[in-house]
Amino acid sequence: MAFIADRLSRIKPSPTIAVTTKAAELKAAGVDVIGLGAGEPDFDTPDNIKDAAKAALDAGKTKYTPVAGTPELRKAIVAKFKRENDLEYTIDEITVGCGGKQTLFNALFATLNPGDEVVIPAPYWVSYPDMTLMAEGVPVVVECQEENDFKITAAELEAAITPKTKWVVLNSPSNPTGAAYSRAELRAIADVLLKHENVWVMSDDMYEHLVYDGFEFTTIAQVEPKLKSRTLTCNGVSKSYAMTGWRLGYAAGPVELIKAINKVQSQSSTHTSSISQAASVEALNGPQDFLKERAAVFKERRDLVVKAMNECEGLTCKKPEGAFYVYPSCAGTIGKKTPDGKVIETDTDFVTYLLESEGVAAVQGSAFGLAPYFRISYATSTEALTEACARIKRACAALK
């Protein structure tokens, strides 16, 4: 009898974490590496948020909290949804977890029975399929084409839904492409979902505040209120507020679902850090002006990287609406040889070549379900991005 559970054979470690770890190991060994793999803002957590955490420590707020989160934090989340998304919830419809990832995992674990299907548009965040498999569900991956800006169309969604479909995952703006769904695109998707009353929507809005060029962010329960009763709207403080290490995500949905999520969490992490919760109250209730300031910096970085990638031999790159990623195609490098005679056969070969030849760490598109592409995170300094782009250009020029 095997000691390790069979369910682990169905999943793989996170490729994005693997790339980040590899880059850190090489740096520690003295190799000059520029890491473009991590989805982590280089900005620091704002001082008012850190001060709120210090005040919570001084006030002795270091004890257990309710599983779903402190009442103060859930009230702040309720206010955020009303203020920014015109969505009304009660605190009983809010759950708080150890990062957005745990909230999504809890929801799938609490609702999926063996064989239940989850429609996942690709390119996808790497954890969606594996979390589905962990919960004994079936990922139904729909490849979204570059000509459709990597977004699922209403027709593609309709074709993917079966009697076994329980969830559809929408991630906007997207990790890994940065693509964001317009109100009109969400309207078309909502029209499909209205016809399938047993299908729920998992709306991952983690990059909500990182949109550019006047793009108007909307979430599906806002676009179609009739779907609110079967939508889990997920968000968190990690990306917008530069609080990745604080590990706090949250979600809003029907009370029955939220109770099930909390039941799962009660037997795992119980709750996230009491200090992280106190800090997040300040993040959501405090000044928000820095969000636009930081988004403006990310936009400049996006424009820099998109321009540079389109100047590289064999690469093409679309300009996304949001997040802090670009998803260039490396199709033009496939079949070429590296200076030491190796043939680039896949996008994995290409990112391996970038790392080995120029010390640039990126993530292959196959990890996100659509090849031959690769993901660049531009959540790093402009100086590092400029140098990384120069190295990528040099690497592409050396292919023959």
Short mmCIF file of C-alpha atoms in Angstrom, two decimals:
data_model
loop_
_atom_site.label_atom_id
_atom_site.label_comp_id
_atom_site.label_asym_id
_atom_site.label_seq_id
_atom_site.Cartn_x
_atom_site.Cartn_y
_atom_site.Cartn_z
CA MET A 1 0.00 0.00 0.00
CA ALA A 2 1.44 3.36 -1.06
CA PHE A 3 2.01 5.88 1.71
CA ILE A 4 1.43 9.03 -0.39
CA ALA A 5 -2.21 9.64 -1.33
CA ASP A 6 -3.23 8.81 -4.89
CA ARG A 7 -4.81 12.25 -5.29
CA LEU A 8 -1.36 13.86 -5.32
CA SER A 9 -0.46 11.95 -8.47
CA ARG A 10 -3.14 13.95 -10.30
CA ILE A 11 -1.57 17.33 -9.62
CA LYS A 12 1.80 19.04 -10.04
CA PRO A 13 3.66 21.72 -8.09
CA SER A 14 2.99 25.31 -9.11
CA PRO A 15 5.18 26.11 -12.16
CA THR A 16 5.29 29.81 -11.31
CA ILE A 17 6.57 29.11 -7.81
CA ALA A 18 9.09 26.67 -9.31
CA VAL A 19 10.49 29.34 -11.64
CA THR A 20 10.72 31.87 -8.83
CA THR A 21 12.48 29.33 -6.61
CA LYS A 22 14.92 28.40 -9.38
CA ALA A 23 15.76 32.05 -10.01
CA ALA A 24 16.36 32.61 -6.28
CA GLU A 25 18.64 29.57 -6.12
CA LEU A 26 20.70 30.80 -9.07
CA LYS A 27 21.00 34.26 -7.54
CA ALA A 28 22.14 32.72 -4.27
CA ALA A 29 24.80 30.83 -6.23
CA GLY A 30 26.10 34.10 -7.66
CA VAL A 31 24.45 33.91 -11.09
CA ASP A 32 23.20 37.22 -12.53
CA VAL A 33 19.49 36.44 -12.90
CA ILE A 34 16.57 38.78 -13.55
CA GLY A 35 13.39 37.13 -12.32
CA LEU A 36 10.28 37.86 -14.36
CA GLY A 37 8.36 34.89 -13.04
CA ALA A 38 6.80 36.10 -9.80
CA GLY A 39 3.38 37.74 -9.73
CA GLU A 40 4.38 40.01 -6.87
CA PRO A 41 4.45 43.82 -6.85
CA ASP A 42 7.85 45.32 -6.11
CA PHE A 43 6.17 48.16 -4.21
CA ASP A 44 6.11 48.05 -0.43
CA THR A 45 2.91 47.76 1.60
CA PRO A 46 1.71 51.35 2.25
CA ASP A 47 2.75 52.82 5.60
CA ASN A 48 -0.79 53.40 6.89
CA ILE A 49 -1.49 49.68 6.48
CA LYS A 50 1.73 48.70 8.27
CA ASP A 51 0.90 51.19 11.03
CA ALA A 52 -2.51 49.55 11.47
CA ALA A 53 -0.79 46.19 11.92
CA LYS A 54 1.57 47.66 14.53
CA ALA A 55 -1.36 49.21 16.37
CA ALA A 56 -3.15 45.86 16.36
CA LEU A 57 -0.09 44.23 17.89
CA ASP A 58 0.14 46.90 20.58
CA ALA A 59 -3.57 46.47 21.32
CA GLY A 60 -3.11 42.75 21.83
CA LYS A 61 -5.16 41.67 18.84
CA THR A 62 -3.22 38.43 18.64
CA LYS A 63 -5.93 35.93 19.52
CA TYR A 64 -8.14 33.63 17.47
CA THR A 65 -10.74 35.30 15.28
CA PRO A 66 -13.99 33.94 13.82
CA VAL A 67 -13.36 31.47 11.00
CA ALA A 68 -14.99 33.76 8.44
CA GLY A 69 -12.94 36.76 9.54
CA THR A 70 -13.39 39.52 12.08
CA PRO A 71 -16.68 41.46 11.94
CA GLU A 72 -14.65 44.66 11.35
CA LEU A 73 -12.97 43.20 8.28
CA ARG A 74 -16.14 41.70 6.85
CA LYS A 75 -17.87 45.06 7.28
CA ALA A 76 -15.00 46.71 5.40
CA ILE A 77 -15.36 44.14 2.61
CA VAL A 78 -19.12 44.73 2.44
CA ALA A 79 -18.44 48.46 2.13
CA LYS A 80 -15.82 47.86 -0.57
CA PHE A 81 -18.21 45.82 -2.70
CA LYS A 82 -20.90 48.49 -2.41
CA ARG A 83 -18.53 51.40 -3.03
CA GLU A 84 -16.56 49.95 -5.92
CA ASN A 85 -18.80 47.32 -7.52
CA ASP A 86 -22.34 48.39 -6.62
CA LEU A 87 -22.89 44.95 -5.05
CA GLU A 88 -24.77 44.60 -1.77
CA TYR A 89 -23.83 41.86 0.68
CA THR A 90 -24.25 41.20 4.39
CA ILE A 91 -21.30 40.15 6.54
CA ASP A 92 -22.75 36.62 6.61
CA GLU A 93 -22.13 36.51 2.85
CA ILE A 94 -18.41 37.22 3.27
CA THR A 95 -15.58 34.78 3.91
CA VAL A 96 -11.91 35.59 4.52
CA GLY A 97 -9.09 33.15 3.81
CA CYS A 98 -5.31 32.80 3.78
CA GLY A 99 -4.90 34.50 0.41
CA GLY A 100 -7.16 34.32 -2.62
CA LYS A 101 -5.87 30.83 -3.37
CA GLN A 102 -7.32 29.32 -0.19
CA THR A 103 -10.70 30.93 -0.78
CA LEU A 104 -10.89 29.44 -4.28
CA PHE A 105 -9.68 26.06 -3.05
CA ASN A 106 -12.21 26.04 -0.21
CA ALA A 107 -15.05 26.82 -2.61
CA LEU A 108 -14.14 24.00 -4.98
CA PHE A 109 -13.52 21.55 -2.14
CA ALA A 110 -16.85 22.44 -0.56
CA THR A 111 -18.93 22.03 -3.72
CA LEU A 112 -17.39 19.51 -6.12
CA ASN A 113 -18.42 15.87 -6.15
CA PRO A 114 -16.43 13.30 -8.15
CA GLY A 115 -17.00 13.94 -11.86
CA ASP A 116 -18.36 17.48 -11.52
CA GLU A 117 -16.94 19.70 -14.25
CA VAL A 118 -15.32 23.12 -14.00
CA VAL A 119 -15.01 25.16 -17.20
CA ILE A 120 -11.61 26.87 -17.17
CA PRO A 121 -10.63 29.25 -20.00
CA ALA A 122 -7.00 28.91 -21.08
CA PRO A 123 -4.58 30.55 -20.67
CA TYR A 124 -5.42 30.06 -16.99
CA TRP A 125 -3.84 30.72 -13.64
CA VAL A 126 -1.89 27.55 -13.01
CA SER A 127 -3.77 26.54 -9.85
CA TYR A 128 -7.32 26.35 -11.22
CA PRO A 129 -7.04 22.90 -12.85
CA ASP A 130 -5.01 21.37 -10.03
CA MET A 131 -7.33 22.65 -7.33
CA THR A 132 -10.23 21.18 -9.29
CA LEU A 133 -8.45 17.83 -9.47
CA MET A 134 -7.67 17.92 -5.75
CA ALA A 135 -11.39 18.30 -5.11
CA GLU A 136 -12.10 15.31 -7.41
CA GLY A 137 -13.61 17.49 -10.09
CA VAL A 138 -12.88 17.50 -13.82
CA PRO A 139 -11.22 20.56 -15.40
CA VAL A 140 -12.78 21.35 -18.79
CA VAL A 141 -10.17 23.53 -20.42
CA VAL A 142 -11.27 25.82 -23.24
CA GLU A 143 -8.38 27.20 -25.29
CA CYS A 144 -8.98 30.91 -25.95
CA GLN A 145 -7.30 32.19 -29.06
CA GLU A 146 -5.04 35.19 -29.42
CA GLU A 147 -7.35 36.71 -32.02
CA ASN A 148 -10.01 36.86 -29.29
CA ASP A 149 -7.52 38.48 -26.90
CA PHE A 150 -7.24 35.17 -25.00
CA LYS A 151 -10.83 35.52 -23.71
CA ILE A 152 -13.58 32.92 -23.83
CA THR A 153 -16.43 33.81 -26.16
CA ALA A 154 -20.10 33.21 -25.46
CA ALA A 155 -20.19 30.54 -28.17
CA GLU A 156 -17.17 28.73 -26.71
CA LEU A 157 -18.72 28.79 -23.26
CA GLU A 158 -22.02 27.43 -24.54
CA ALA A 159 -20.21 24.57 -26.26
CA ALA A 160 -18.25 23.70 -23.10
CA ILE A 161 -21.23 23.45 -20.74
CA THR A 162 -22.63 19.96 -20.12
CA PRO A 163 -25.09 18.51 -17.59
CA LYS A 164 -22.05 17.87 -15.34
CA THR A 165 -20.87 21.50 -15.30
CA LYS A 166 -20.91 23.00 -11.82
CA TRP A 167 -18.60 26.02 -12.14
CA VAL A 168 -17.27 28.43 -14.75
CA VAL A 169 -14.10 30.32 -13.78
CA LEU A 170 -13.67 33.91 -14.96
CA ASN A 171 -10.43 35.72 -14.19
CA SER A 172 -10.39 39.38 -15.21
CA PRO A 173 -7.90 40.96 -15.54
CA SER A 174 -6.20 37.68 -16.24
CA ASN A 175 -3.16 35.94 -14.92
CA PRO A 176 -1.25 35.16 -17.20
CA THR A 177 -2.34 37.33 -20.14
CA GLY A 178 -3.51 40.58 -18.53
CA ALA A 179 -6.64 40.40 -20.69
CA ALA A 180 -9.78 41.88 -19.13
CA TYR A 181 -13.42 41.33 -20.05
CA SER A 182 -15.39 44.41 -21.09
CA ARG A 183 -18.92 44.96 -19.87
CA ALA A 184 -20.22 43.90 -23.30
CA GLU A 185 -18.19 40.68 -23.23
CA LEU A 186 -19.46 39.85 -19.74
CA ARG A 187 -22.99 40.64 -20.89
CA ALA A 188 -22.70 38.03 -23.65
CA ILE A 189 -21.30 35.44 -21.20
CA ALA A 190 -24.06 36.23 -18.72
CA ASP A 191 -26.70 35.61 -21.38
CA VAL A 192 -25.32 32.09 -21.80
CA LEU A 193 -25.21 31.44 -18.07
CA LEU A 194 -28.77 32.60 -17.58
CA LYS A 195 -29.84 29.62 -19.71
CA HIS A 196 -27.99 27.15 -17.48
CA GLU A 197 -29.45 27.51 -14.00
CA ASN A 198 -27.26 24.85 -12.39
CA VAL A 199 -23.96 26.45 -13.40
CA TRP A 200 -22.20 28.68 -10.87
CA VAL A 201 -19.68 31.43 -11.59
CA MET A 202 -16.34 31.85 -9.83
CA SER A 203 -15.24 35.41 -10.59
CA ASP A 204 -11.59 35.95 -9.69
CA ASP A 205 -11.15 39.73 -9.56
CA MET A 206 -7.76 39.85 -7.83
CA TYR A 207 -6.31 42.36 -10.32
CA GLU A 208 -9.36 44.64 -10.30
CA HIS A 209 -7.46 47.88 -9.65
CA LEU A 210 -4.74 47.20 -12.21
CA VAL A 211 -6.41 48.31 -15.44
CA TYR A 212 -5.12 50.81 -17.99
CA ASP A 213 -6.02 53.14 -20.85
CA GLY A 214 -9.38 54.07 -19.35
CA PHE A 215 -10.63 50.48 -19.20
CA GLU A 216 -13.72 50.16 -17.00
CA PHE A 217 -13.56 47.17 -14.68
CA THR A 218 -16.82 45.33 -14.09
CA THR A 219 -17.58 42.00 -12.46
CA ILE A 220 -20.24 39.60 -13.69
CA ALA A 221 -22.65 39.86 -10.75
CA GLN A 222 -22.60 43.61 -11.31
CA VAL A 223 -23.34 43.23 -15.03
CA GLU A 224 -26.15 40.69 -14.48
CA PRO A 225 -27.74 40.89 -10.99
CA LYS A 226 -29.74 37.72 -11.68
CA LEU A 227 -26.48 35.77 -11.49
CA LYS A 228 -25.53 37.13 -8.06
CA SER A 229 -27.29 34.26 -6.26
CA ARG A 230 -24.95 31.75 -7.94
CA THR A 231 -21.75 33.77 -8.16
CA LEU A 232 -18.75 33.71 -5.85
CA THR A 233 -16.99 37.04 -6.29
CA CYS A 234 -13.37 36.62 -5.17
CA ASN A 235 -10.76 39.25 -4.42
CA GLY A 236 -7.99 40.09 -1.97
CA VAL A 237 -5.38 42.58 -0.88
CA SER A 238 -2.32 40.81 -2.29
CA LYS A 239 -1.79 42.51 -5.64
CA SER A 240 -3.36 45.97 -5.50
CA TYR A 241 -2.19 46.74 -1.97
CA ALA A 242 1.21 45.00 -2.29
CA MET A 243 0.37 42.61 0.55
CA THR A 244 1.28 39.23 -0.94
CA GLY A 245 3.00 37.99 2.21
CA TRP A 246 0.14 39.03 4.48
CA ARG A 247 -1.93 36.17 3.00
CA LEU A 248 -5.41 37.57 2.91
CA GLY A 249 -8.09 36.94 0.32
CA TYR A 250 -11.84 37.20 0.53
CA ALA A 251 -15.00 36.30 -1.32
CA ALA A 252 -18.70 37.13 -1.33
CA GLY A 253 -21.55 34.81 -2.22
CA PRO A 254 -24.80 33.22 -1.05
CA VAL A 255 -24.95 32.34 2.65
CA GLU A 256 -25.28 28.60 2.01
CA LEU A 257 -22.06 28.57 -0.01
CA ILE A 258 -20.19 30.80 2.42
CA LYS A 259 -21.16 28.50 5.31
CA ALA A 260 -19.81 25.51 3.38
CA ILE A 261 -16.55 27.34 2.65
CA ASN A 262 -16.19 28.27 6.31
CA LYS A 263 -16.83 24.66 7.31
CA VAL A 264 -13.89 23.53 5.17
CA GLN A 265 -11.69 26.29 6.54
CA SER A 266 -12.64 25.47 10.13
CA GLN A 267 -10.92 22.11 9.71
CA SER A 268 -7.82 23.44 7.94
CA SER A 269 -6.33 26.87 8.66
CA THR A 270 -9.20 28.06 10.92
CA HIS A 271 -8.53 31.66 9.89
CA THR A 272 -5.81 33.91 8.55
CA SER A 273 -3.60 36.01 10.81
CA SER A 274 -5.42 38.37 13.15
CA ILE A 275 -2.79 41.02 12.38
CA SER A 276 -3.26 40.61 8.63
CA GLN A 277 -6.98 41.08 9.15
CA ALA A 278 -6.46 44.30 11.11
CA ALA A 279 -4.12 45.61 8.43
CA SER A 280 -6.63 44.73 5.70
CA VAL A 281 -9.36 46.75 7.42
CA GLU A 282 -7.13 49.78 6.98
CA ALA A 283 -6.26 48.77 3.41
CA LEU A 284 -9.92 48.70 2.40
CA ASN A 285 -11.16 51.63 4.51
CA GLY A 286 -8.11 53.88 4.27
CA PRO A 287 -6.82 56.17 1.49
CA GLN A 288 -7.05 54.65 -1.99
CA ASP A 289 -5.28 57.35 -4.02
CA PHE A 290 -2.03 55.37 -4.27
CA LEU A 291 -3.81 52.68 -6.32
CA LYS A 292 -4.01 54.93 -9.38
CA GLU A 293 -0.48 56.18 -8.85
CA ARG A 294 0.93 52.66 -8.81
CA ALA A 295 -1.27 51.59 -11.72
CA ALA A 296 0.23 54.43 -13.76
CA VAL A 297 3.72 53.04 -13.10
CA PHE A 298 2.60 49.54 -14.10
CA LYS A 299 1.13 50.96 -17.32
CA GLU A 300 4.48 52.52 -18.21
CA ARG A 301 6.20 49.21 -17.58
CA ARG A 302 3.61 47.36 -19.65
CA ASP A 303 4.18 49.70 -22.58
CA LEU A 304 7.95 49.30 -22.27
CA VAL A 305 7.79 45.50 -22.29
CA VAL A 306 5.20 45.19 -25.07
CA LYS A 307 7.24 47.48 -27.32
CA ALA A 308 10.45 45.61 -26.57
CA MET A 309 8.95 42.16 -27.16
CA ASN A 310 7.56 43.20 -30.53
CA GLU A 311 11.07 44.32 -31.52
CA CYS A 312 12.52 40.85 -30.81
CA GLU A 313 13.06 38.45 -33.71
CA GLY A 314 10.49 35.66 -33.56
CA LEU A 315 8.31 37.23 -30.87
CA THR A 316 4.97 39.03 -31.03
CA CYS A 317 3.12 40.52 -28.07
CA LYS A 318 -0.39 41.89 -27.59
CA LYS A 319 -1.01 44.88 -25.33
CA PRO A 320 -3.25 43.71 -22.47
CA GLU A 321 -5.86 45.72 -20.58
CA GLY A 322 -4.67 45.01 -17.05
CA ALA A 323 -2.80 43.06 -14.35
CA PHE A 324 1.02 43.12 -14.54
CA TYR A 325 1.70 40.40 -17.09
CA VAL A 326 2.25 40.13 -20.82
CA TYR A 327 1.96 36.91 -22.77
CA PRO A 328 4.19 37.05 -25.86
CA SER A 329 4.09 34.41 -28.57
CA CYS A 330 7.41 32.70 -29.23
CA ALA A 331 6.06 30.79 -32.24
CA GLY A 332 8.63 32.50 -34.46
CA THR A 333 11.48 30.91 -32.51
CA ILE A 334 10.23 27.33 -32.79
CA GLY A 335 12.52 25.27 -35.01
CA LYS A 336 15.47 27.60 -34.66
CA LYS A 337 18.82 26.59 -33.17
CA THR A 338 20.62 28.09 -30.20
CA PRO A 339 24.30 29.07 -30.56
CA ASP A 340 25.29 25.71 -29.05
CA GLY A 341 23.16 23.80 -31.56
CA LYS A 342 20.06 22.94 -29.54
CA VAL A 343 16.74 23.15 -31.41
CA ILE A 344 13.95 25.21 -29.83
CA GLU A 345 11.03 22.79 -30.08
CA THR A 346 8.66 24.15 -27.42
CA ASP A 347 8.01 27.24 -25.34
CA THR A 348 9.62 25.38 -22.43
CA ASP A 349 12.78 25.07 -24.52
CA PHE A 350 12.61 28.79 -25.21
CA VAL A 351 12.32 29.92 -21.57
CA THR A 352 15.04 27.43 -20.60
CA TYR A 353 17.26 29.01 -23.27
CA LEU A 354 16.53 32.51 -21.89
CA LEU A 355 17.49 31.43 -18.39
CA GLU A 356 20.63 29.54 -19.38
CA SER A 357 21.94 31.99 -21.96
CA GLU A 358 20.94 35.38 -20.57
CA GLY A 359 19.82 34.81 -16.98
CA VAL A 360 16.20 35.87 -17.58
CA ALA A 361 13.58 33.80 -15.75
CA ALA A 362 10.11 33.67 -17.33
CA VAL A 363 7.35 31.04 -17.31
CA GLN A 364 6.44 28.86 -20.31
CA GLY A 365 2.95 29.20 -21.75
CA SER A 366 2.31 25.47 -21.55
CA ALA A 367 2.13 25.89 -17.76
CA PHE A 368 -0.92 28.08 -18.35
CA GLY A 369 -2.56 25.77 -20.85
CA LEU A 370 -1.74 27.55 -24.12
CA ALA A 371 1.48 27.28 -26.12
CA PRO A 372 3.78 28.46 -27.66
CA TYR A 373 3.80 31.54 -25.43
CA PHE A 374 5.56 32.66 -22.28
CA ARG A 375 4.57 34.91 -19.40
CA ILE A 376 6.52 37.94 -18.28
CA SER A 377 5.66 39.63 -15.00
CA TYR A 378 6.52 43.30 -15.15
CA ALA A 379 5.99 43.75 -11.41
CA THR A 380 9.62 44.69 -10.99
CA SER A 381 11.72 47.80 -11.41
CA THR A 382 11.87 49.65 -14.72
CA GLU A 383 15.66 49.31 -14.69
CA ALA A 384 15.46 45.52 -14.31
CA LEU A 385 12.81 45.29 -17.03
CA THR A 386 14.87 47.38 -19.43
CA GLU A 387 17.90 45.14 -18.91
CA ALA A 388 15.79 41.95 -19.14
CA CYS A 389 14.25 43.08 -22.42
CA ALA A 390 17.69 43.83 -23.85
CA ARG A 391 18.82 40.33 -22.88
CA ILE A 392 15.74 38.70 -24.43
CA LYS A 393 16.30 40.67 -27.64
CA ARG A 394 19.92 39.54 -27.71
CA ALA A 395 18.92 35.92 -27.11
CA CYS A 396 16.38 35.99 -29.93
CA ALA A 397 18.88 37.55 -32.34
CA ALA A 398 21.33 34.73 -31.58
CA LEU A 399 18.87 32.04 -32.74
CA LYS A 400 19.45 30.77 -36.26
#
